[in-house]
mmCIF file of C-alpha atoms and ligand atoms in Angstrom:
data_model
loop_
_atom_site.group_PDB
_atom_site.id
_atom_site.type_symbol
_atom_site.label_atom_id
_atom_site.label_comp_id
_atom_site.label_asym_id
_atom_site.label_seq_id
_atom_site.Cartn_x
_atom_site.Cartn_y
_atom_site.Cartn_z
ATOM 1 C CA MET A 302 -76.694 -75.612 54.572
ATOM 2 C CA LYS A 303 -74.712 -78.415 53.049
ATOM 3 C CA LEU A 304 -76.805 -80.849 51.110
ATOM 4 C CA ASP A 305 -75.334 -84.258 51.629
ATOM 5 C CA VAL A 306 -77.116 -86.361 49.095
ATOM 6 C CA ASN A 307 -75.079 -89.421 49.986
ATOM 7 C CA ALA A 308 -77.540 -90.446 52.663
ATOM 8 C CA LEU A 309 -80.292 -90.166 50.091
ATOM 9 C CA ARG A 310 -78.817 -93.030 48.126
ATOM 10 C CA TYR A 311 -78.909 -95.383 51.070
ATOM 11 C CA LEU A 312 -82.428 -94.706 52.199
ATOM 12 C CA SER A 313 -84.740 -97.644 51.722
ATOM 13 C CA LYS A 314 -88.310 -97.701 50.531
ATOM 14 C CA ASP A 315 -89.431 -98.056 54.153
ATOM 15 C CA ASP A 316 -87.378 -95.010 55.131
ATOM 16 C CA PHE A 317 -89.169 -92.942 52.518
ATOM 17 C CA ARG A 318 -92.503 -94.391 53.490
ATOM 18 C CA VAL A 319 -92.048 -93.271 57.082
ATOM 19 C CA LEU A 320 -90.645 -89.900 56.033
ATOM 20 C CA THR A 321 -93.703 -89.416 53.852
ATOM 21 C CA ALA A 322 -95.949 -90.472 56.729
ATOM 22 C CA VAL A 323 -94.430 -87.726 58.881
ATOM 23 C CA GLU A 324 -95.029 -85.234 56.085
ATOM 24 C CA MET A 325 -98.621 -86.343 55.867
ATOM 25 C CA GLY A 326 -99.046 -86.125 59.637
ATOM 26 C CA MET A 327 -97.792 -82.558 59.495
ATOM 27 C CA ARG A 328 -100.920 -81.659 57.593
ATOM 28 C CA ASN A 329 -102.584 -81.073 60.894
ATOM 29 C CA HIS A 330 -99.890 -81.610 63.509
ATOM 30 C CA GLU A 331 -96.911 -79.400 64.072
ATOM 31 C CA ILE A 332 -95.349 -82.351 65.851
ATOM 32 C CA VAL A 333 -96.512 -85.750 64.704
ATOM 33 C CA PRO A 334 -96.909 -88.401 67.428
ATOM 34 C CA SER A 335 -95.133 -91.667 66.627
ATOM 35 C CA GLU A 336 -98.347 -93.671 66.908
ATOM 36 C CA LEU A 337 -99.844 -91.583 64.126
ATOM 37 C CA ILE A 338 -96.729 -92.005 61.986
ATOM 38 C CA ASP A 339 -96.908 -95.734 62.581
ATOM 39 C CA ARG A 340 -100.572 -95.823 61.597
ATOM 40 C CA ILE A 341 -100.027 -93.885 58.374
ATOM 41 C CA ALA A 342 -96.902 -95.778 57.338
ATOM 42 C CA SER A 343 -98.363 -99.142 58.409
ATOM 43 C CA LEU A 344 -95.128 -101.051 58.175
ATOM 44 C CA LYS A 345 -95.186 -104.624 59.359
ATOM 45 C CA HIS A 346 -93.960 -105.726 62.789
ATOM 46 C CA GLY A 347 -93.579 -102.297 64.334
ATOM 47 C CA GLY A 348 -90.876 -101.460 61.755
ATOM 48 C CA THR A 349 -91.735 -97.778 61.936
ATOM 49 C CA TYR A 350 -89.874 -97.232 65.194
ATOM 50 C CA LYS A 351 -86.610 -98.612 63.894
ATOM 51 C CA VAL A 352 -86.941 -96.497 60.773
ATOM 52 C CA LEU A 353 -87.694 -93.366 62.810
ATOM 53 C CA LYS A 354 -84.404 -93.869 64.615
ATOM 54 C CA ASN A 355 -82.538 -94.101 61.351
ATOM 55 C CA LEU A 356 -84.212 -90.976 59.960
ATOM 56 C CA LEU A 357 -83.390 -89.127 63.142
ATOM 57 C CA LYS A 358 -79.763 -90.205 62.891
ATOM 58 C CA ASN A 359 -79.624 -88.831 59.347
ATOM 59 C CA LYS A 360 -81.175 -85.551 60.526
ATOM 60 C CA LEU A 361 -84.178 -85.933 58.280
ATOM 61 C CA LEU A 362 -86.486 -85.699 61.264
ATOM 62 C CA HIS A 363 -86.413 -83.728 64.423
ATOM 63 C CA HIS A 364 -87.554 -85.258 67.681
ATOM 64 C CA ASP A 365 -89.585 -82.857 69.745
ATOM 65 C CA SER A 366 -90.892 -83.561 73.199
ATOM 66 C CA SER A 367 -91.616 -79.991 74.257
ATOM 67 C CA LYS A 368 -95.400 -80.323 74.201
ATOM 68 C CA TYR A 369 -95.787 -84.041 73.638
ATOM 69 C CA ASP A 370 -93.597 -86.698 72.172
ATOM 70 C CA GLY A 371 -93.346 -86.662 68.403
ATOM 71 C CA PHE A 372 -91.457 -85.848 65.230
ATOM 72 C CA ARG A 373 -91.358 -83.240 62.542
ATOM 73 C CA LEU A 374 -89.561 -82.998 59.230
ATOM 74 C CA THR A 375 -86.344 -81.027 59.067
ATOM 75 C CA TYR A 376 -85.575 -79.009 55.953
ATOM 76 C CA LEU A 377 -83.200 -81.783 54.967
ATOM 77 C CA GLY A 378 -86.024 -84.318 55.235
ATOM 78 C CA TYR A 379 -88.215 -82.093 53.118
ATOM 79 C CA ASP A 380 -85.341 -81.641 50.612
ATOM 80 C CA PHE A 381 -84.987 -85.393 50.265
ATOM 81 C CA LEU A 382 -88.687 -85.898 49.614
ATOM 82 C CA ALA A 383 -88.697 -83.236 46.900
ATOM 83 C CA ILE A 384 -85.455 -84.462 45.346
ATOM 84 C CA LYS A 385 -86.640 -88.055 45.284
ATOM 85 C CA THR A 386 -89.888 -87.097 43.579
ATOM 86 C CA LEU A 387 -88.089 -85.024 40.953
ATOM 87 C CA VAL A 388 -85.486 -87.717 40.331
ATOM 88 C CA ASN A 389 -88.272 -90.299 39.953
ATOM 89 C CA ARG A 390 -89.932 -88.014 37.423
ATOM 90 C CA GLY A 391 -86.687 -87.919 35.483
ATOM 91 C CA VAL A 392 -86.260 -84.153 35.918
ATOM 92 C CA PHE A 393 -82.635 -84.535 37.009
ATOM 93 C CA ALA A 394 -80.259 -87.305 38.001
ATOM 94 C CA ALA A 395 -77.416 -85.728 39.967
ATOM 95 C CA VAL A 396 -76.800 -82.917 42.408
ATOM 96 C CA GLY A 397 -73.745 -80.680 42.074
ATOM 97 C CA ARG A 398 -72.276 -77.777 43.963
ATOM 98 C CA GLN A 399 -74.087 -75.000 45.704
ATOM 99 C CA ILE A 400 -74.150 -71.847 43.576
ATOM 100 C CA GLY A 401 -76.128 -69.479 45.726
ATOM 101 C CA VAL A 402 -77.163 -68.823 49.274
ATOM 102 C CA GLY A 403 -80.056 -66.446 49.381
ATOM 103 C CA LYS A 404 -81.669 -65.021 52.443
ATOM 104 C CA GLU A 405 -84.350 -67.621 52.290
ATOM 105 C CA SER A 406 -83.125 -70.241 49.889
ATOM 106 C CA ASP A 407 -80.259 -72.476 48.822
ATOM 107 C CA ILE A 408 -79.413 -72.884 45.145
ATOM 108 C CA PHE A 409 -77.631 -75.919 43.709
ATOM 109 C CA GLU A 410 -76.618 -77.104 40.312
ATOM 110 C CA VAL A 411 -78.301 -80.312 39.234
ATOM 111 C CA ALA A 412 -77.683 -82.358 36.104
ATOM 112 C CA THR A 413 -80.071 -84.282 33.919
ATOM 113 C CA GLU A 414 -79.288 -87.727 32.575
ATOM 114 C CA ASP A 415 -78.020 -86.243 29.314
ATOM 115 C CA GLY A 416 -75.690 -83.903 31.211
ATOM 116 C CA THR A 417 -77.643 -80.654 30.969
ATOM 117 C CA VAL A 418 -76.979 -78.547 34.035
ATOM 118 C CA LEU A 419 -79.986 -76.855 35.674
ATOM 119 C CA ALA A 420 -80.482 -74.787 38.813
ATOM 120 C CA MET A 421 -82.382 -76.122 41.821
ATOM 121 C CA LYS A 422 -83.753 -73.590 44.276
ATOM 122 C CA LEU A 423 -84.780 -74.913 47.688
ATOM 123 C CA HIS A 424 -86.925 -72.380 49.503
ATOM 124 C CA ARG A 425 -86.245 -71.971 53.202
ATOM 125 C CA LEU A 426 -88.672 -69.467 54.570
ATOM 126 C CA GLY A 427 -88.118 -68.513 58.141
ATOM 127 C CA ARG A 428 -84.608 -69.923 58.150
ATOM 128 C CA VAL A 429 -82.608 -66.807 58.774
ATOM 129 C CA SER A 430 -84.836 -64.269 60.241
ATOM 130 C CA PHE A 431 -86.527 -65.317 63.405
ATOM 131 C CA ARG A 432 -87.058 -61.617 63.792
ATOM 132 C CA ALA A 433 -89.231 -61.653 60.708
ATOM 133 C CA VAL A 434 -91.079 -64.740 61.791
ATOM 134 C CA LYS A 435 -91.856 -63.050 65.064
ATOM 135 C CA SER A 436 -93.332 -60.097 63.242
ATOM 136 C CA LYS A 437 -95.547 -62.472 61.365
ATOM 137 C CA ARG A 438 -97.087 -63.877 64.465
ATOM 138 C CA ASP A 439 -100.244 -61.867 63.920
ATOM 139 C CA TYR A 440 -100.790 -63.398 60.569
ATOM 140 C CA LEU A 441 -99.802 -66.814 61.740
ATOM 141 C CA ARG A 442 -102.153 -66.708 64.660
ATOM 142 C CA HIS A 443 -105.009 -66.691 62.190
ATOM 143 C CA ARG A 444 -103.973 -69.957 60.739
ATOM 144 C CA SER A 445 -105.308 -72.998 62.542
ATOM 145 C CA SER A 446 -101.841 -74.451 62.467
ATOM 146 C CA TYR A 447 -98.738 -72.909 61.029
ATOM 147 C CA ASN A 448 -95.792 -74.513 59.485
ATOM 148 C CA TRP A 449 -92.995 -72.888 57.554
ATOM 149 C CA LEU A 450 -92.701 -75.859 55.279
ATOM 150 C CA TYR A 451 -96.099 -74.779 54.037
ATOM 151 C CA LEU A 452 -94.872 -71.250 53.379
ATOM 152 C CA SER A 453 -91.782 -72.554 51.617
ATOM 153 C CA ARG A 454 -93.930 -74.750 49.421
ATOM 154 C CA LEU A 455 -96.142 -71.790 48.639
ATOM 155 C CA ALA A 456 -93.116 -69.629 47.808
ATOM 156 C CA ALA A 457 -91.820 -72.297 45.422
ATOM 157 C CA LEU A 458 -95.184 -72.705 43.737
ATOM 158 C CA LYS A 459 -95.495 -68.966 43.337
ATOM 159 C CA GLU A 460 -91.993 -68.630 41.974
ATOM 160 C CA PHE A 461 -92.598 -71.410 39.490
ATOM 161 C CA ALA A 462 -95.925 -69.968 38.345
ATOM 162 C CA PHE A 463 -94.516 -66.455 37.902
ATOM 163 C CA MET A 464 -91.394 -67.634 36.141
ATOM 164 C CA LYS A 465 -93.479 -69.582 33.669
ATOM 165 C CA ALA A 466 -95.915 -66.762 33.018
ATOM 166 C CA LEU A 467 -93.138 -64.156 32.679
ATOM 167 C CA ASP A 468 -91.198 -66.418 30.323
ATOM 168 C CA GLU A 469 -94.288 -66.833 28.161
ATOM 169 C CA HIS A 470 -94.589 -63.056 27.975
ATOM 170 C CA GLY A 471 -91.027 -62.693 26.780
ATOM 171 C CA PHE A 472 -89.457 -61.449 30.003
ATOM 172 C CA PRO A 473 -85.810 -62.376 30.527
ATOM 173 C CA VAL A 474 -86.189 -64.933 33.323
ATOM 174 C CA PRO A 475 -84.865 -68.475 33.799
ATOM 175 C CA HIS A 476 -86.900 -71.134 32.069
ATOM 176 C CA ALA A 477 -89.118 -72.877 34.639
ATOM 177 C CA VAL A 478 -88.633 -76.632 34.357
ATOM 178 C CA ASP A 479 -90.525 -78.194 37.252
ATOM 179 C CA CYS A 480 -91.580 -77.670 40.822
ATOM 180 C CA ASN A 481 -92.207 -79.969 43.769
ATOM 181 C CA ARG A 482 -92.849 -79.068 47.382
ATOM 182 C CA HIS A 483 -90.396 -76.226 48.259
ATOM 183 C CA CYS A 484 -88.163 -76.894 45.277
ATOM 184 C CA VAL A 485 -88.047 -75.169 41.885
ATOM 185 C CA ILE A 486 -85.994 -76.477 38.968
ATOM 186 C CA MET A 487 -85.062 -73.892 36.366
ATOM 187 C CA SER A 488 -82.513 -73.259 33.678
ATOM 188 C CA LEU A 489 -79.069 -72.233 34.839
ATOM 189 C CA ILE A 490 -78.320 -68.612 34.049
ATOM 190 C CA GLN A 491 -74.824 -67.921 32.791
ATOM 191 C CA GLY A 492 -73.147 -64.906 34.254
ATOM 192 C CA TYR A 493 -73.067 -63.186 37.592
ATOM 193 C CA PRO A 494 -75.403 -61.383 39.923
ATOM 194 C CA LEU A 495 -75.080 -57.652 39.227
ATOM 195 C CA VAL A 496 -73.713 -57.125 42.741
ATOM 196 C CA GLN A 497 -70.519 -58.936 41.669
ATOM 197 C CA VAL A 498 -70.082 -56.968 38.462
ATOM 198 C CA LYS A 499 -67.507 -54.210 38.892
ATOM 199 C CA GLN A 500 -67.365 -53.024 35.297
ATOM 200 C CA LEU A 501 -69.744 -52.799 32.361
ATOM 201 C CA GLN A 502 -69.027 -51.940 28.729
ATOM 202 C CA ASN A 503 -72.343 -50.125 28.440
ATOM 203 C CA PRO A 504 -73.585 -49.224 31.874
ATOM 204 C CA ASP A 505 -76.156 -46.775 30.459
ATOM 205 C CA THR A 506 -77.724 -49.405 28.259
ATOM 206 C CA VAL A 507 -77.863 -51.923 31.079
ATOM 207 C CA PHE A 508 -79.345 -49.323 33.393
ATOM 208 C CA GLU A 509 -82.043 -48.410 30.843
ATOM 209 C CA ARG A 510 -82.768 -52.059 30.184
ATOM 210 C CA ILE A 511 -83.251 -52.797 33.851
ATOM 211 C CA LEU A 512 -85.490 -49.787 34.430
ATOM 212 C CA GLY A 513 -87.417 -50.786 31.318
ATOM 213 C CA LEU A 514 -88.085 -54.150 32.928
ATOM 214 C CA ILE A 515 -89.629 -52.564 36.002
ATOM 215 C CA VAL A 516 -91.918 -50.518 33.762
ATOM 216 C CA ARG A 517 -92.829 -53.446 31.517
ATOM 217 C CA LEU A 518 -93.613 -55.578 34.556
ATOM 218 C CA ALA A 519 -95.987 -52.898 35.820
ATOM 219 C CA GLU A 520 -97.590 -52.704 32.388
ATOM 220 C CA HIS A 521 -98.278 -56.397 32.806
ATOM 221 C CA GLY A 522 -99.787 -55.768 36.218
ATOM 222 C CA LEU A 523 -96.824 -56.802 38.359
ATOM 223 C CA ILE A 524 -94.218 -55.415 40.717
ATOM 224 C CA HIS A 525 -91.135 -57.442 41.570
ATOM 225 C CA CYS A 526 -90.711 -56.013 45.104
ATOM 226 C CA ASP A 527 -87.131 -57.181 45.509
ATOM 227 C CA PHE A 528 -85.607 -55.758 42.374
ATOM 228 C CA ASN A 529 -81.999 -55.172 43.297
ATOM 229 C CA GLU A 530 -78.429 -56.055 42.376
ATOM 230 C CA PHE A 531 -78.743 -59.495 43.971
ATOM 231 C CA ASN A 532 -81.696 -60.506 41.828
ATOM 232 C CA ILE A 533 -80.413 -59.364 38.448
ATOM 233 C CA MET A 534 -77.965 -61.548 36.569
ATOM 234 C CA ILE A 535 -75.646 -60.195 33.861
ATOM 235 C CA ASP A 536 -73.797 -62.330 31.335
ATOM 236 C CA ASP A 537 -70.686 -61.564 29.286
ATOM 237 C CA GLU A 538 -72.780 -59.944 26.561
ATOM 238 C CA GLU A 539 -74.369 -57.781 29.262
ATOM 239 C CA LYS A 540 -77.685 -59.485 28.783
ATOM 240 C CA VAL A 541 -79.921 -59.036 31.802
ATOM 241 C CA THR A 542 -81.927 -61.816 33.462
ATOM 242 C CA MET A 543 -84.134 -61.252 36.472
ATOM 243 C CA ILE A 544 -84.628 -63.898 39.140
ATOM 244 C CA ASP A 545 -86.307 -64.431 42.510
ATOM 245 C CA PHE A 546 -90.075 -63.961 42.354
ATOM 246 C CA PRO A 547 -91.757 -65.198 45.541
ATOM 247 C CA GLN A 548 -92.492 -61.690 46.782
ATOM 248 C CA MET A 549 -94.035 -60.226 43.620
ATOM 249 C CA VAL A 550 -97.334 -58.411 43.967
ATOM 250 C CA SER A 551 -100.033 -57.096 41.708
ATOM 251 C CA VAL A 552 -100.209 -53.410 40.737
ATOM 252 C CA SER A 553 -103.547 -53.377 42.530
ATOM 253 C CA HIS A 554 -101.879 -54.166 45.855
ATOM 254 C CA ARG A 555 -102.572 -51.451 48.423
ATOM 255 C CA ASN A 556 -98.854 -50.633 48.688
ATOM 256 C CA ALA A 557 -98.153 -51.036 44.987
ATOM 257 C CA GLU A 558 -96.822 -47.549 44.374
ATOM 258 C CA MET A 559 -94.475 -47.724 47.337
ATOM 259 C CA TYR A 560 -93.096 -51.093 46.157
ATOM 260 C CA PHE A 561 -92.695 -49.778 42.627
ATOM 261 C CA ASP A 562 -90.836 -46.666 43.784
ATOM 262 C CA ARG A 563 -88.642 -48.757 46.012
ATOM 263 C CA ASP A 564 -87.630 -51.066 43.143
ATOM 264 C CA VAL A 565 -86.813 -48.018 41.013
ATOM 265 C CA GLU A 566 -84.880 -46.385 43.836
ATOM 266 C CA CYS A 567 -82.787 -49.520 44.378
ATOM 267 C CA ILE A 568 -81.647 -49.472 40.762
ATOM 268 C CA PHE A 569 -80.936 -45.731 40.747
ATOM 269 C CA LYS A 570 -78.994 -45.976 43.942
ATOM 270 C CA PHE A 571 -76.914 -48.938 42.828
ATOM 271 C CA PHE A 572 -76.038 -47.502 39.406
ATOM 272 C CA ARG A 573 -75.204 -44.141 40.886
ATOM 273 C CA LYS A 574 -72.875 -45.680 43.408
ATOM 274 C CA ARG A 575 -71.269 -48.395 41.332
ATOM 275 C CA PHE A 576 -71.250 -46.898 37.814
ATOM 276 C CA ASN A 577 -71.672 -43.245 38.553
ATOM 277 C CA ILE A 578 -74.766 -43.056 36.417
ATOM 278 C CA ASN A 579 -77.364 -40.368 36.705
ATOM 279 C CA ALA A 580 -80.391 -40.361 34.542
ATOM 280 C CA ASP A 581 -80.259 -36.587 34.478
ATOM 281 C CA GLU A 582 -77.344 -35.771 32.216
ATOM 282 C CA ASN A 583 -77.218 -32.123 33.236
ATOM 283 C CA GLU A 584 -76.366 -33.056 36.736
ATOM 284 C CA VAL A 585 -72.731 -32.886 37.651
ATOM 285 C CA GLU A 586 -71.240 -35.124 40.292
ATOM 286 C CA HIS A 587 -73.744 -36.181 42.846
ATOM 287 C CA ASP A 588 -73.182 -36.281 46.420
ATOM 288 C CA ASP A 589 -74.933 -39.183 48.062
ATOM 289 C CA SER A 590 -77.099 -36.972 50.165
ATOM 290 C CA GLU A 591 -78.853 -35.547 47.102
ATOM 291 C CA VAL A 592 -80.864 -38.667 46.718
ATOM 292 C CA ASP A 593 -83.873 -36.965 45.172
ATOM 293 C CA SER A 594 -82.185 -34.787 42.583
ATOM 294 C CA ASP A 595 -82.945 -37.153 39.704
ATOM 295 C CA GLU A 596 -86.504 -37.612 40.803
ATOM 296 C CA ASP A 597 -87.991 -36.165 37.603
ATOM 297 C CA CYS A 598 -86.391 -38.738 35.357
ATOM 298 C CA ARG A 599 -87.753 -41.682 37.213
ATOM 299 C CA PRO A 600 -90.538 -43.800 35.858
ATOM 300 C CA GLN A 601 -93.675 -42.773 37.693
ATOM 301 C CA PHE A 602 -96.128 -45.414 38.817
ATOM 302 C CA SER A 603 -99.066 -43.137 38.011
ATOM 303 C CA ASP A 604 -97.897 -42.713 34.375
ATOM 304 C CA ILE A 605 -97.900 -46.398 33.586
ATOM 305 C CA LYS A 606 -100.744 -47.970 31.682
ATOM 306 C CA LYS A 607 -101.243 -51.043 33.754
ATOM 307 C CA ALA A 608 -102.838 -54.283 32.733
ATOM 308 C CA SER A 609 -105.037 -56.123 35.151
ATOM 309 C CA GLY A 610 -106.003 -59.742 35.499
ATOM 310 C CA PHE A 611 -102.525 -61.020 34.693
ATOM 311 C CA LEU A 612 -102.171 -62.688 38.047
ATOM 312 C CA ASP A 613 -105.525 -64.372 37.975
ATOM 313 C CA LYS A 614 -105.601 -65.867 34.527
ATOM 314 C CA GLU A 615 -102.055 -66.878 33.871
ATOM 315 C CA LEU A 616 -100.999 -67.884 37.321
ATOM 316 C CA GLU A 617 -103.951 -70.029 38.164
ATOM 317 C CA ALA A 618 -103.101 -72.045 35.098
ATOM 318 C CA SER A 619 -99.913 -73.061 36.916
ATOM 319 C CA GLY A 620 -101.847 -74.076 40.006
ATOM 320 C CA PHE A 621 -101.173 -70.908 41.955
ATOM 321 C CA THR A 622 -104.484 -69.634 43.286
ATOM 322 C CA ARG A 623 -105.708 -66.279 44.473
ATOM 323 C CA LYS A 624 -105.865 -67.732 47.987
ATOM 324 C CA ASP A 625 -102.211 -68.789 47.751
ATOM 325 C CA GLN A 626 -101.360 -65.280 46.612
ATOM 326 C CA ASN A 627 -103.202 -63.751 49.562
ATOM 327 C CA ASP A 628 -101.547 -66.123 52.001
ATOM 328 C CA ILE A 629 -98.064 -65.352 50.836
ATOM 329 C CA GLU A 630 -98.694 -61.634 50.396
ATOM 330 C CA LYS A 631 -99.635 -61.397 54.051
ATOM 331 C CA PHE A 632 -96.413 -63.113 54.943
ATOM 332 C CA VAL A 633 -94.297 -60.919 52.679
ATOM 333 C CA ASP A 634 -96.010 -57.724 53.849
ATOM 334 C CA GLY A 635 -94.636 -58.288 57.315
ATOM 335 C CA ASP A 636 -91.140 -58.385 55.869
ATOM 336 C CA VAL A 637 -91.529 -55.313 53.753
ATOM 337 C CA GLU A 638 -92.960 -53.175 56.479
ATOM 338 C CA GLU A 639 -90.031 -54.133 58.681
ATOM 339 C CA ASP A 640 -87.517 -53.521 55.933
ATOM 340 C CA LEU A 641 -88.726 -49.984 55.482
ATOM 341 C CA GLY A 642 -87.303 -49.030 58.805
ATOM 342 C CA SER A 643 -83.914 -50.502 58.106
ATOM 343 C CA ASP A 644 -81.067 -49.551 55.822
ATOM 344 C CA SER A 645 -81.368 -51.446 52.568
ATOM 345 C CA GLU A 646 -77.603 -51.871 52.392
ATOM 346 C CA GLU A 647 -77.872 -54.479 55.087
ATOM 347 C CA THR A 648 -78.775 -56.971 52.401
ATOM 348 C CA GLU A 649 -75.178 -57.016 51.277
ATOM 349 C CA ASP A 650 -74.010 -58.448 54.567
ATOM 350 C CA GLU A 651 -76.885 -60.796 55.002
ATOM 351 C CA GLN A 652 -76.439 -62.363 51.630
ATOM 352 C CA ALA A 653 -73.476 -64.587 51.154
ATOM 353 C CA ILE A 654 -72.824 -65.285 47.535
ATOM 354 C CA VAL A 655 -70.884 -68.248 46.350
ATOM 355 C CA ASP A 656 -68.512 -67.506 43.492
ATOM 356 C CA GLN A 657 -70.676 -67.614 40.442
ATOM 357 C CA LYS A 658 -68.147 -68.711 37.876
ATOM 358 C CA ASN A 659 -69.675 -71.476 35.844
ATOM 359 C CA ASP A 660 -66.637 -73.674 35.662
ATOM 360 C CA ASP A 661 -66.636 -77.145 34.315
ATOM 361 C CA SER A 662 -67.744 -78.785 37.509
ATOM 362 C CA VAL A 663 -69.878 -81.594 36.198
ATOM 363 C CA LYS A 664 -67.308 -84.004 37.567
ATOM 364 C CA ASN A 665 -68.334 -82.948 41.052
ATOM 365 C CA PHE A 666 -71.884 -84.098 40.635
ATOM 366 C CA GLU A 667 -73.231 -86.764 42.925
ATOM 367 C CA SER A 668 -75.244 -89.166 40.887
ATOM 368 C CA LEU A 669 -78.632 -90.027 42.293
ATOM 369 C CA SER A 670 -79.440 -92.738 39.841
ATOM 370 C CA LEU A 671 -79.583 -95.359 42.575
ATOM 371 C CA VAL A 672 -82.530 -93.558 44.054
ATOM 372 C CA ARG A 673 -84.577 -93.712 40.937
ATOM 373 C CA GLU A 674 -87.370 -96.225 40.934
ATOM 374 C CA GLU A 675 -89.585 -97.572 38.237
ATOM 375 C CA GLU A 676 -93.130 -96.244 38.056
ATOM 376 C CA ASP A 677 -94.296 -96.454 41.637
ATOM 377 C CA ASP A 678 -97.265 -98.679 42.165
ATOM 378 C CA ASP A 679 -97.570 -97.799 45.803
ATOM 379 C CA LEU A 680 -100.840 -95.960 46.219
ATOM 380 C CA LEU A 681 -99.824 -94.004 49.307
ATOM 381 C CA GLU A 682 -96.654 -92.749 47.728
ATOM 382 C CA ARG A 683 -98.384 -91.815 44.532
ATOM 383 C CA LYS A 684 -101.058 -89.941 46.393
ATOM 384 C CA LEU A 685 -98.445 -88.058 48.337
ATOM 385 C CA GLU A 686 -96.127 -87.434 45.458
ATOM 386 C CA ASN A 687 -96.893 -83.784 45.042
ATOM 387 C CA GLY A 688 -96.563 -82.945 48.697
ATOM 388 C CA GLN A 689 -99.806 -81.011 48.396
ATOM 389 C CA HIS A 690 -100.929 -82.229 51.746
ATOM 390 C CA ILE A 691 -98.809 -80.093 54.033
ATOM 391 C CA MET A 692 -101.099 -77.574 55.622
ATOM 392 C CA ASP A 693 -102.973 -76.885 52.451
ATOM 393 C CA HIS A 694 -106.376 -76.421 53.941
HETATM 394 P P1 LIG B 1251 -83.220 -65.734 47.368
HETATM 395 O O1 LIG B 1251 -84.699 -65.687 47.201
HETATM 396 O O2 LIG B 1251 -82.868 -66.543 48.549
HETATM 397 O O3 LIG B 1251 -82.586 -64.382 47.326
HETATM 398 P P2 LIG B 1251 -82.362 -66.119 44.617
HETATM 399 O O4 LIG B 1251 -83.367 -66.711 43.684
HETATM 400 O O5 LIG B 1251 -82.169 -64.650 44.531
HETATM 401 O O6 LIG B 1251 -82.682 -66.571 46.112
HETATM 402 O O7 LIG B 1251 -80.985 -66.859 44.366
HETATM 403 C C1 LIG B 1251 -79.846 -66.618 45.177
HETATM 404 C C2 LIG B 1251 -78.605 -66.605 44.316
HETATM 405 O O8 LIG B 1251 -78.450 -67.842 43.627
HETATM 406 C C3 LIG B 1251 -78.655 -65.550 43.219
HETATM 407 O O9 LIG B 1251 -78.173 -64.317 43.666
HETATM 408 C C4 LIG B 1251 -77.792 -66.150 42.138
HETATM 409 O O10 LIG B 1251 -76.436 -65.888 42.419
HETATM 410 C C5 LIG B 1251 -78.012 -67.644 42.293
HETATM 411 N N1 LIG B 1251 -79.048 -68.130 41.349
HETATM 412 C C6 LIG B 1251 -80.378 -68.208 41.572
HETATM 413 N N2 LIG B 1251 -81.042 -68.701 40.512
HETATM 414 C C7 LIG B 1251 -80.107 -68.959 39.575
HETATM 415 C C8 LIG B 1251 -80.145 -69.497 38.228
HETATM 416 N N3 LIG B 1251 -81.294 -69.866 37.646
HETATM 417 N N4 LIG B 1251 -78.973 -69.613 37.568
HETATM 418 C C9 LIG B 1251 -77.807 -69.248 38.137
HETATM 419 N N5 LIG B 1251 -77.702 -68.743 39.386
HETATM 420 C C10 LIG B 1251 -78.824 -68.598 40.102
HETATM 421 MG MG1 LIG B 1252 -82.479 -63.095 45.780
#
């Protein structure tokens, strides 16, 4: 999705007030009736209705009259709320080009006031796969009211918390800068996703390094669960950085071993195919059907001395609770169980990747400085700043 931040610059304080009122209404309404929006925003002289029209025109809201008349936030509306908060906090000042389109996210470059370029990941759960959302109906039925903005916010919070904790434990991950609503700001990784890398100077070393990461993660009590060539970045020195953490689980998860083996298998399969690497040096030329012939050389889940409690202690410090983890694990489980039936190579088609070359594109940044406001003294806005109120009960 294109992120046209131009409109953001022209939105007034009242526009944001009404947008925020819709967000607040979504705490317990999938569709928020205009009377409720009006009551929360409490603009003078029925101003809310005029503003609603403007927000609708800018595609920040969606008008829905299927069950009753009302509004809900679009992803763009949610993007703007997160971006405004982060710009007000001084986290960044301009938005640049899109650098990645994941299955359930959009990644953009953003720049701080002093010109440092960072990466902004906007989570978009449920965007692509209606199929997956359908499979989650069981889980969703148990929620009093469901909203994928809530899941996207949870995914962002989880990603931020994991990135921070992993960074602190010396794992090669982006540096987590800040997080708001469904948006994570992190350092920009130089290099390319492994899927785009056709040649390596030392494929064996890179292969060992990547496998070593899976093992070290497990030793810390964690499994990535989506450890593949799309989520590993390689720079010119062949340094490895792992990204994309919303689906990580604990080694005590009931399917832990299966997830672990699947991560390992992904790496074996990719390196065999792309770099002709087999861990077993005695093997000559593999044929793709002999998938299990290097089985013995693989790290075994049962051999790993696993730590426990990592999730609880470190992650809760970042505001990510055990309940959040359970909520999102249920959601991710649905995906994984479906994936098992399908060919993993499908990911290649589903995932469009924008050319990763980090050219000198700062000139293309759209400055957002006009949006920035001085310390907000508006109580409502301050209370809502963290967007914690969407379906968080
Ligand atoms: P998704 O969860 O949707 O798969 P990812 O976190 O894997 O999203 O990001 C999608 C793509 O965006 C990655 O494959 C990578 O090309 C790019 N990307 C993500 N994070 C960064 C980053 N910190 N620095 C540079 N590129 C990134
Ligand atoms: Mg990814």
